[in-house]
Amino acid sequence: MKLLWQDPKWFQGCAYPAIRYSDFEMSTNLSAVIHPAKNVTGSLELPGDKSISHRYAMLAAIAEGSTKLENFSTGADCASTLNCLRELGVDWEKSGDTVAIRGRGPKLLQPQNPLDCGNSGSTMRMLSGILAGQEFTSELVGDESLSRRPMARIIHPLEAMGARITARDGRAPLIVSGGNLRAIEYQVPVPSAQVKTALLFAGLYAEGTTIVEEGIRTRDHGELALRAFGAGLQQRGKKTEITGGQRLHSIEARIPADISTAAFFLCAAALFPGSELVIYALLMNPTRTRLLDVLINWGMKITLLMVEEKNGELVGTIDGRGGLLRGGKIAGEDAAALIDEIPVLAAIAPYTSEGVEIRDARELRVKESDRIAAIAFNLRAMGAKVEEGDGGLSIPGNQQLYGAQLSSFGDHRIAMAFAVAALRAAGDSTIDGADTAVISYPAFFETLQKVAQR
Ligand code: S3P
């Protein structure tokens, strides 16, 4: 076993052009050793939001003209999207944190090889929406984790629009034969922004007006991105309507810092009364900021220093100070709004005074890992009491955790969540498979090292 801290490559954050998902598959199971900290202090400029980076890249590919995206996500997931786009005949260049993408207009080129989505559910599901509109057949493949994840949620509505999709028991690999789409009205059965976005992207290619209705409103980056690239969309309550045949234009954008990545550093700061953390140019889209509401409710002091709007997205600078954390309940719409942040909120739950109850979060079982089981396993390994339910967890407060041997379960958010929990444990922890952090933030451990004061 090689220790991540001893490998200088990981301190630099992997240079983006070097990201080829297969490289990481070959070098998996690097471990990180986390020492306890006394607080988390400093200022951070984080890479661009992953959800927005995927959407802007895909829309730039089917727009007219060249799009320039600054502060593009450094995660391997967004590299998977860019690599798939190149297979589809889209030219792009990366220079520093900027990606320039030459749009082809609505028609992409038939790929000669399977499109490798790596670990990225967003790539596979949202790109399927665009591929459903192409008059050719393409194959989407993914790694072992992605090949286990449910795809029927996009297959059924895209087939109803006229695409033909074959899958293995509702899972990847997917073979998509597109073209001649017709508009549908569709109610998304599980809250999923990826599904909503895939259908709106397909709606661009369909005859008529596609209507997508959500029971619980999910992140709206797809809608905002479509508008930024020039598409007209109607919003009626929880229904979003898009009419086919609209052409997109290119944009220039600076992508706001990823709030789901910032969540790890904010929760780390929240653990210590002496922490003071400033995060610049952070994504403040109201469909993504529930984490800030929760941390404030639990007792953290968060001040918004400035806020502005760019391409329909709110961007702000925040100052977070640690305090005594109360804890509380996360259920219903909150569970959907916090789906990517629950791992880290659960990981710090034993340190709260009243504990944390998580309900209605069954979706966590079909993410990059079974996150409910992974959280329960690692918390128990650290000596915590935790009860696991089908759709959630019950974690009592006021618990002392101990440094332990932990696993990422091959899941970036589990690796990062437990690096945070380890900061307040008694003794060092080792996280096996910590290198999976490259999926969303390659420089995670290097940045944590900088802000964790010892
Ligand atoms: C995402 C939506 C969520 C989230 C994922 C990113 C998106 O997935 O968990 O990390 O960019 O739309 P679901 O749509 O499956 O809930």
XYZ file of C-alpha atoms and ligand atoms in Angstrom:
470
model
C 0.000 0.000 0.000
C 1.370 3.378 -1.000
C 0.614 6.441 1.112
C -0.932 9.342 -0.750
C 0.962 11.847 1.405
C 4.257 10.340 0.227
C 3.463 10.673 -3.445
C 4.314 14.214 -4.640
C 1.997 13.834 -7.643
C -1.010 14.190 -5.337
C 0.248 17.367 -3.718
C 0.265 19.156 -7.044
C -3.285 18.221 -7.941
C -3.165 16.314 -11.196
C -2.527 18.447 -14.243
C -5.702 18.356 -16.246
C -4.478 17.119 -19.653
C -2.984 14.133 -17.836
C -6.406 13.039 -16.635
C -7.310 9.860 -18.401
C -9.670 7.862 -16.323
C -7.938 4.601 -17.189
C -4.724 5.918 -15.584
C -6.534 6.195 -12.296
C -7.981 2.737 -12.547
C -4.441 1.449 -12.817
C -3.166 3.422 -9.851
C -6.040 3.006 -7.424
C -5.804 2.257 -3.755
C -3.469 4.979 -2.674
C -4.066 5.840 0.966
C -4.143 9.140 2.815
C -3.147 9.514 6.449
C -5.090 12.246 8.250
C -3.768 13.743 11.487
C -6.118 15.518 13.911
C -6.300 19.326 13.575
C -6.952 22.174 16.023
C -8.979 24.290 13.562
C -9.485 24.996 9.857
C -8.411 28.464 8.775
C -7.516 30.149 5.498
C -9.006 31.303 2.226
C -9.903 29.166 -0.775
C -10.450 29.609 -4.476
C -11.895 26.322 -5.643
C -12.298 24.881 -9.158
C -15.559 25.366 -11.012
C -18.746 23.544 -10.137
C -18.932 20.042 -11.589
C -22.651 20.187 -12.473
C -22.212 23.463 -14.372
C -18.943 22.392 -16.070
C -20.632 19.275 -17.552
C -23.643 21.235 -18.803
C -21.675 24.163 -20.269
C -19.297 21.752 -22.061
C -22.164 19.745 -23.579
C -24.097 22.815 -24.706
C -20.914 24.480 -26.033
C -20.423 21.356 -28.212
C -23.817 21.751 -29.916
C -23.740 25.573 -30.091
C -22.533 27.704 -33.001
C -19.124 29.335 -32.388
C -16.377 28.993 -29.820
C -17.123 28.929 -26.094
C -14.518 29.890 -23.504
C -14.995 28.427 -20.022
C -12.715 29.692 -17.246
C -12.302 27.853 -13.944
C -13.565 24.629 -15.512
C -13.834 21.732 -13.032
C -10.539 19.887 -12.578
C -12.359 16.646 -11.698
C -11.907 13.455 -13.722
C -15.710 13.351 -14.204
C -15.681 16.525 -16.303
C -12.621 15.215 -18.166
C -14.803 12.214 -19.088
C -17.382 14.590 -20.577
C -14.712 16.432 -22.590
C -13.190 13.160 -23.814
C -16.610 11.900 -24.970
C -17.190 15.187 -26.799
C -13.866 14.797 -28.623
C -14.978 11.304 -29.770
C -18.109 13.035 -31.105
C -16.004 15.314 -33.324
C -15.862 18.327 -31.005
C -12.521 20.172 -30.843
C -11.480 21.621 -27.513
C -8.314 22.907 -25.956
C -7.325 23.314 -22.373
C -4.957 26.022 -21.191
C -4.549 26.452 -17.431
C -8.045 26.349 -15.962
C -9.682 27.498 -19.216
C -11.315 25.209 -21.755
C -12.079 26.532 -25.242
C -14.671 24.431 -27.088
C -15.409 24.783 -30.794
C -19.142 24.167 -31.230
C -20.307 21.970 -34.114
C -23.912 23.119 -34.050
C -26.638 20.562 -33.266
C -25.182 17.698 -35.346
C -22.286 15.780 -33.833
C -20.105 13.169 -35.603
C -20.707 9.444 -35.239
C -18.026 8.192 -32.801
C -15.629 5.445 -33.909
C -15.186 4.110 -30.370
C -17.454 3.593 -27.352
C -17.887 6.795 -25.339
C -16.115 6.221 -22.028
C -18.017 8.002 -19.239
C -15.616 6.681 -16.574
C -17.210 7.115 -13.138
C -19.531 9.915 -14.229
C -23.299 9.402 -14.008
C -23.797 13.014 -15.133
C -21.855 12.351 -18.354
C -23.764 9.183 -19.181
C -27.246 10.454 -18.355
C -27.059 14.000 -19.716
C -25.075 13.128 -22.859
C -27.706 10.464 -23.627
C -30.192 13.328 -24.012
C -28.060 14.865 -26.773
C -27.253 11.478 -28.370
C -30.973 10.696 -28.526
C -31.213 13.612 -30.966
C -28.352 12.449 -33.245
C -29.036 10.439 -36.397
C -26.479 7.768 -35.551
C -25.839 4.971 -33.094
C -23.375 5.391 -30.245
C -22.339 3.308 -27.280
C -21.829 4.671 -23.764
C -19.683 2.694 -21.329
C -18.549 3.316 -17.768
C -16.377 1.910 -15.007
C -17.538 -0.830 -12.661
C -19.379 1.580 -10.329
C -21.160 3.423 -13.159
C -22.100 0.095 -14.781
C -24.050 -0.792 -11.618
C -26.052 2.463 -11.525
C -29.682 2.738 -12.710
C -30.156 4.080 -16.231
C -33.808 3.087 -16.788
C -34.728 6.545 -15.485
C -33.388 8.090 -18.713
C -34.001 5.126 -21.023
C -37.808 5.111 -20.577
C -38.529 8.788 -21.305
C -35.942 9.002 -24.120
C -37.534 5.918 -25.724
C -40.948 7.566 -25.346
C -39.481 10.473 -27.365
C -38.486 8.035 -30.140
C -34.872 7.051 -29.367
C -33.944 3.349 -29.321
C -31.763 2.379 -26.405
C -30.466 -1.030 -25.426
C -28.999 -1.665 -22.001
C -28.040 -4.574 -19.780
C -30.872 -4.882 -17.286
C -31.380 -1.099 -17.217
C -27.657 -0.476 -16.797
C -24.633 0.495 -18.915
C -23.326 -0.181 -21.493
C -26.015 1.773 -23.346
C -26.420 1.705 -27.113
C -28.320 4.796 -28.226
C -29.813 5.104 -31.722
C -31.179 8.611 -32.049
C -33.041 10.922 -34.408
C -36.638 11.864 -35.228
C -37.596 12.742 -31.654
C -41.074 13.885 -30.710
C -41.915 16.020 -27.692
C -43.442 14.395 -24.620
C -44.841 15.564 -21.317
C -43.044 13.681 -18.561
C -43.216 13.579 -14.784
C -39.815 12.650 -13.354
C -40.548 9.868 -10.808
C -37.381 10.225 -8.655
C -35.985 13.692 -8.004
C -33.040 13.876 -10.421
C -31.532 16.944 -12.048
C -29.582 14.685 -14.388
C -32.783 13.143 -15.749
C -34.505 16.550 -16.045
C -31.488 17.975 -17.897
C -31.203 14.952 -20.238
C -34.848 15.411 -21.261
C -34.495 19.174 -21.772
C -31.396 18.553 -23.933
C -33.343 15.946 -25.940
C -36.211 18.453 -26.140
C -33.940 20.748 -28.203
C -34.012 18.055 -30.925
C -37.699 17.089 -30.659
C -40.638 18.106 -32.793
C -42.947 20.177 -30.563
C -42.710 21.321 -26.954
C -41.264 18.955 -24.351
C -42.585 19.416 -20.817
C -40.662 18.059 -17.835
C -42.388 18.078 -14.464
C -40.666 17.502 -11.134
C -42.300 16.489 -7.851
C -39.427 17.966 -5.859
C -37.531 20.808 -7.490
C -33.893 19.845 -8.144
C -30.861 21.932 -9.105
C -31.692 24.142 -12.091
C -28.296 24.474 -13.803
C -29.635 22.778 -16.948
C -32.377 25.385 -17.328
C -30.024 28.308 -16.565
C -27.338 26.955 -18.917
C -29.823 26.488 -21.773
C -30.944 30.112 -21.318
C -27.326 31.341 -21.148
C -26.629 29.610 -24.506
C -29.671 31.347 -26.004
C -32.517 28.805 -25.731
C -36.001 29.931 -24.712
C -37.582 27.989 -21.822
C -40.879 28.423 -20.018
C -41.216 27.735 -16.333
C -44.722 27.022 -14.977
C -44.574 25.940 -11.362
C -42.661 22.666 -11.306
C -42.995 22.255 -15.094
C -40.256 23.323 -17.500
C -41.057 23.562 -21.218
C -38.669 23.650 -24.154
C -39.509 23.813 -27.850
C -37.402 21.829 -30.318
C -35.343 23.229 -33.187
C -33.767 26.143 -31.286
C -30.145 26.996 -32.162
C -27.637 27.796 -29.435
C -24.906 30.434 -29.468
C -21.495 30.288 -27.783
C -20.745 31.995 -24.455
C -17.798 33.179 -22.367
C -18.101 32.267 -18.719
C -16.155 31.896 -15.509
C -17.578 28.907 -13.632
C -18.299 29.561 -9.934
C -16.504 27.449 -7.313
C -18.118 24.064 -6.657
C -20.274 24.306 -3.525
C -20.373 20.509 -3.112
C -16.552 20.578 -2.888
C -16.631 23.632 -0.614
C -18.970 21.592 1.635
C -16.046 19.450 2.843
C -14.001 22.477 3.903
C -16.988 24.253 5.457
C -17.906 21.173 7.489
C -14.250 20.820 8.507
C -14.248 24.454 9.683
C -17.576 23.923 11.458
C -15.954 21.308 13.705
C -13.736 23.781 15.582
C -14.756 27.007 17.377
C -11.423 28.595 16.340
C -11.901 28.106 12.575
C -12.187 30.947 10.093
C -12.546 30.091 6.419
C -13.178 32.419 3.479
C -14.320 30.937 0.139
C -14.192 33.200 -2.909
C -16.512 33.196 -5.946
C -18.600 30.333 -4.597
C -21.676 29.072 -6.423
C -24.678 30.480 -4.517
C -27.514 29.111 -6.681
C -30.482 28.751 -4.260
C -31.067 25.142 -5.410
C -27.574 24.312 -4.083
C -27.157 26.391 -0.913
C -29.208 24.243 1.495
C -25.902 23.191 3.073
C -25.310 26.775 4.216
C -28.817 26.890 5.774
C -28.168 23.616 7.602
C -24.764 24.666 8.942
C -26.189 28.007 10.114
C -29.097 26.178 11.821
C -26.629 23.833 13.478
C -24.674 26.787 14.929
C -22.017 27.803 12.384
C -21.660 31.519 11.639
C -21.638 32.125 7.884
C -21.492 35.658 6.469
C -22.092 36.495 2.826
C -19.471 39.109 1.921
C -20.674 39.819 -1.617
C -22.928 38.310 -4.268
C -23.376 38.844 -8.005
C -25.021 37.105 -10.944
C -23.216 35.563 -13.929
C -25.009 33.734 -16.760
C -28.025 33.368 -14.489
C -25.991 31.792 -11.657
C -25.425 33.539 -8.313
C -21.806 33.746 -7.174
C -20.664 35.001 -3.781
C -17.834 35.179 -1.273
C -18.523 33.745 2.170
C -16.836 33.746 5.554
C -17.479 30.737 7.812
C -16.623 30.589 11.542
C -16.775 27.396 13.557
C -18.975 27.058 16.615
C -20.686 24.477 18.751
C -22.702 22.311 16.396
C -26.215 21.289 17.402
C -27.217 18.825 14.642
C -30.793 18.150 13.541
C -32.996 16.301 11.064
C -32.577 16.076 7.277
C -35.646 14.691 5.469
C -38.040 15.214 2.540
C -37.069 18.035 0.157
C -33.953 18.744 2.238
C -32.677 15.214 1.605
C -32.996 15.749 -2.174
C -31.419 19.226 -2.015
C -28.487 17.935 0.077
C -27.957 14.647 -1.756
C -24.235 15.304 -2.432
C -23.580 16.876 0.981
C -25.172 14.211 3.211
C -21.977 12.098 3.320
C -19.984 14.899 4.949
C -22.872 16.057 7.182
C -23.253 12.458 8.382
C -19.501 12.118 8.902
C -19.453 15.110 11.300
C -22.772 14.160 12.943
C -21.233 12.347 15.987
C -19.506 15.628 16.956
C -22.833 17.541 17.156
C -24.547 17.975 20.520
C -27.966 16.579 19.526
C -27.039 14.109 16.783
C -28.343 13.879 13.224
C -31.314 12.023 11.768
C -31.302 11.440 7.983
C -34.484 10.209 6.240
C -35.830 9.971 2.638
C -32.327 9.603 1.215
C -32.587 6.150 -0.401
C -31.011 7.579 -3.573
C -27.708 7.515 -1.667
C -27.699 3.739 -2.096
C -27.337 4.076 -5.898
C -24.648 6.755 -6.064
C -20.961 6.036 -6.815
C -21.167 3.608 -3.863
C -23.949 2.594 -1.483
C -23.279 5.730 0.527
C -25.564 4.826 3.450
C -23.679 1.563 4.020
C -20.279 3.228 3.450
C -20.996 6.002 5.992
C -22.243 3.522 8.608
C -19.189 1.277 8.075
C -16.643 4.067 8.460
C -18.396 5.708 11.428
C -18.471 2.367 13.235
C -14.793 1.825 12.407
C -14.113 5.142 14.198
C -16.014 3.878 17.243
C -19.310 5.724 16.672
C -22.792 4.427 17.346
C -24.982 4.625 14.247
C -28.261 3.083 13.134
C -28.719 2.338 9.452
C -32.183 2.430 7.846
C -33.175 1.714 4.252
C -33.383 5.422 3.382
C -31.219 7.018 6.024
C -29.140 6.995 9.166
C -29.595 7.897 12.779
C -26.398 9.184 14.404
C -26.383 10.173 18.086
C -24.426 13.283 19.096
C -21.711 13.930 21.684
C -19.580 11.005 20.570
C -15.801 10.766 20.690
C -14.358 9.228 17.509
C -10.995 7.482 17.223
C -8.516 7.393 14.364
C -9.086 4.228 12.310
C -8.462 2.420 9.043
C -11.221 3.676 6.731
C -12.264 2.946 3.160
C -13.350 5.247 0.347
C -15.406 2.396 -1.147
C -14.107 3.799 -4.458
C -16.295 6.876 -3.911
C -14.818 10.392 -3.966
C -17.377 11.888 -1.583
C -16.856 9.113 0.990
C -13.053 9.602 0.871
C -13.367 13.366 1.401
C -16.145 13.124 4.036
C -14.035 10.863 6.240
C -10.900 12.963 5.784
C -13.029 15.690 7.429
C -14.332 13.437 10.244
C -10.739 12.334 10.925
C -9.669 15.908 11.730
C -11.447 15.794 15.108
C -10.802 12.142 15.984
C -8.369 11.022 18.656
C -5.360 9.673 16.723
C -4.488 9.337 13.037
C -6.787 7.793 10.436
C -5.868 6.116 7.169
C -8.267 6.312 4.233
C -7.723 3.542 1.701
C -8.543 4.405 -1.906
C -8.304 8.137 -1.107
C -7.093 8.842 -4.650
C -10.706 8.577 -5.791
C -10.945 12.280 -4.789
C -9.685 12.953 -8.366
C -13.238 12.346 -9.534
C -14.350 15.776 -8.328
C -11.295 17.556 -6.859
C -7.779 16.195 -7.514
C -6.123 18.737 -5.166
C -8.436 17.925 -2.233
C -5.806 16.499 0.146
C -3.280 19.194 -0.701
C -5.869 21.903 0.028
C -7.027 20.235 3.244
C -3.395 20.085 4.359
C -3.097 23.861 3.792
C -6.171 24.899 5.789
C -6.056 22.313 8.609
C -4.077 23.982 11.427
C -2.216 21.635 13.740
C -26.231 16.107 -10.421
C -27.393 15.662 -9.863
C -27.416 14.731 -8.727
C -26.091 14.719 -8.007
C -24.927 14.579 -8.934
C -24.911 15.738 -9.909
C -26.341 17.011 -11.582
O -27.662 13.427 -9.226
O -26.071 13.681 -7.042
O -23.723 14.590 -8.198
O -25.324 17.622 -11.977
O -27.427 17.134 -12.119
P -29.167 12.918 -9.542
O -29.672 13.740 -10.664
O -28.997 11.472 -9.894
O -29.891 13.125 -8.256
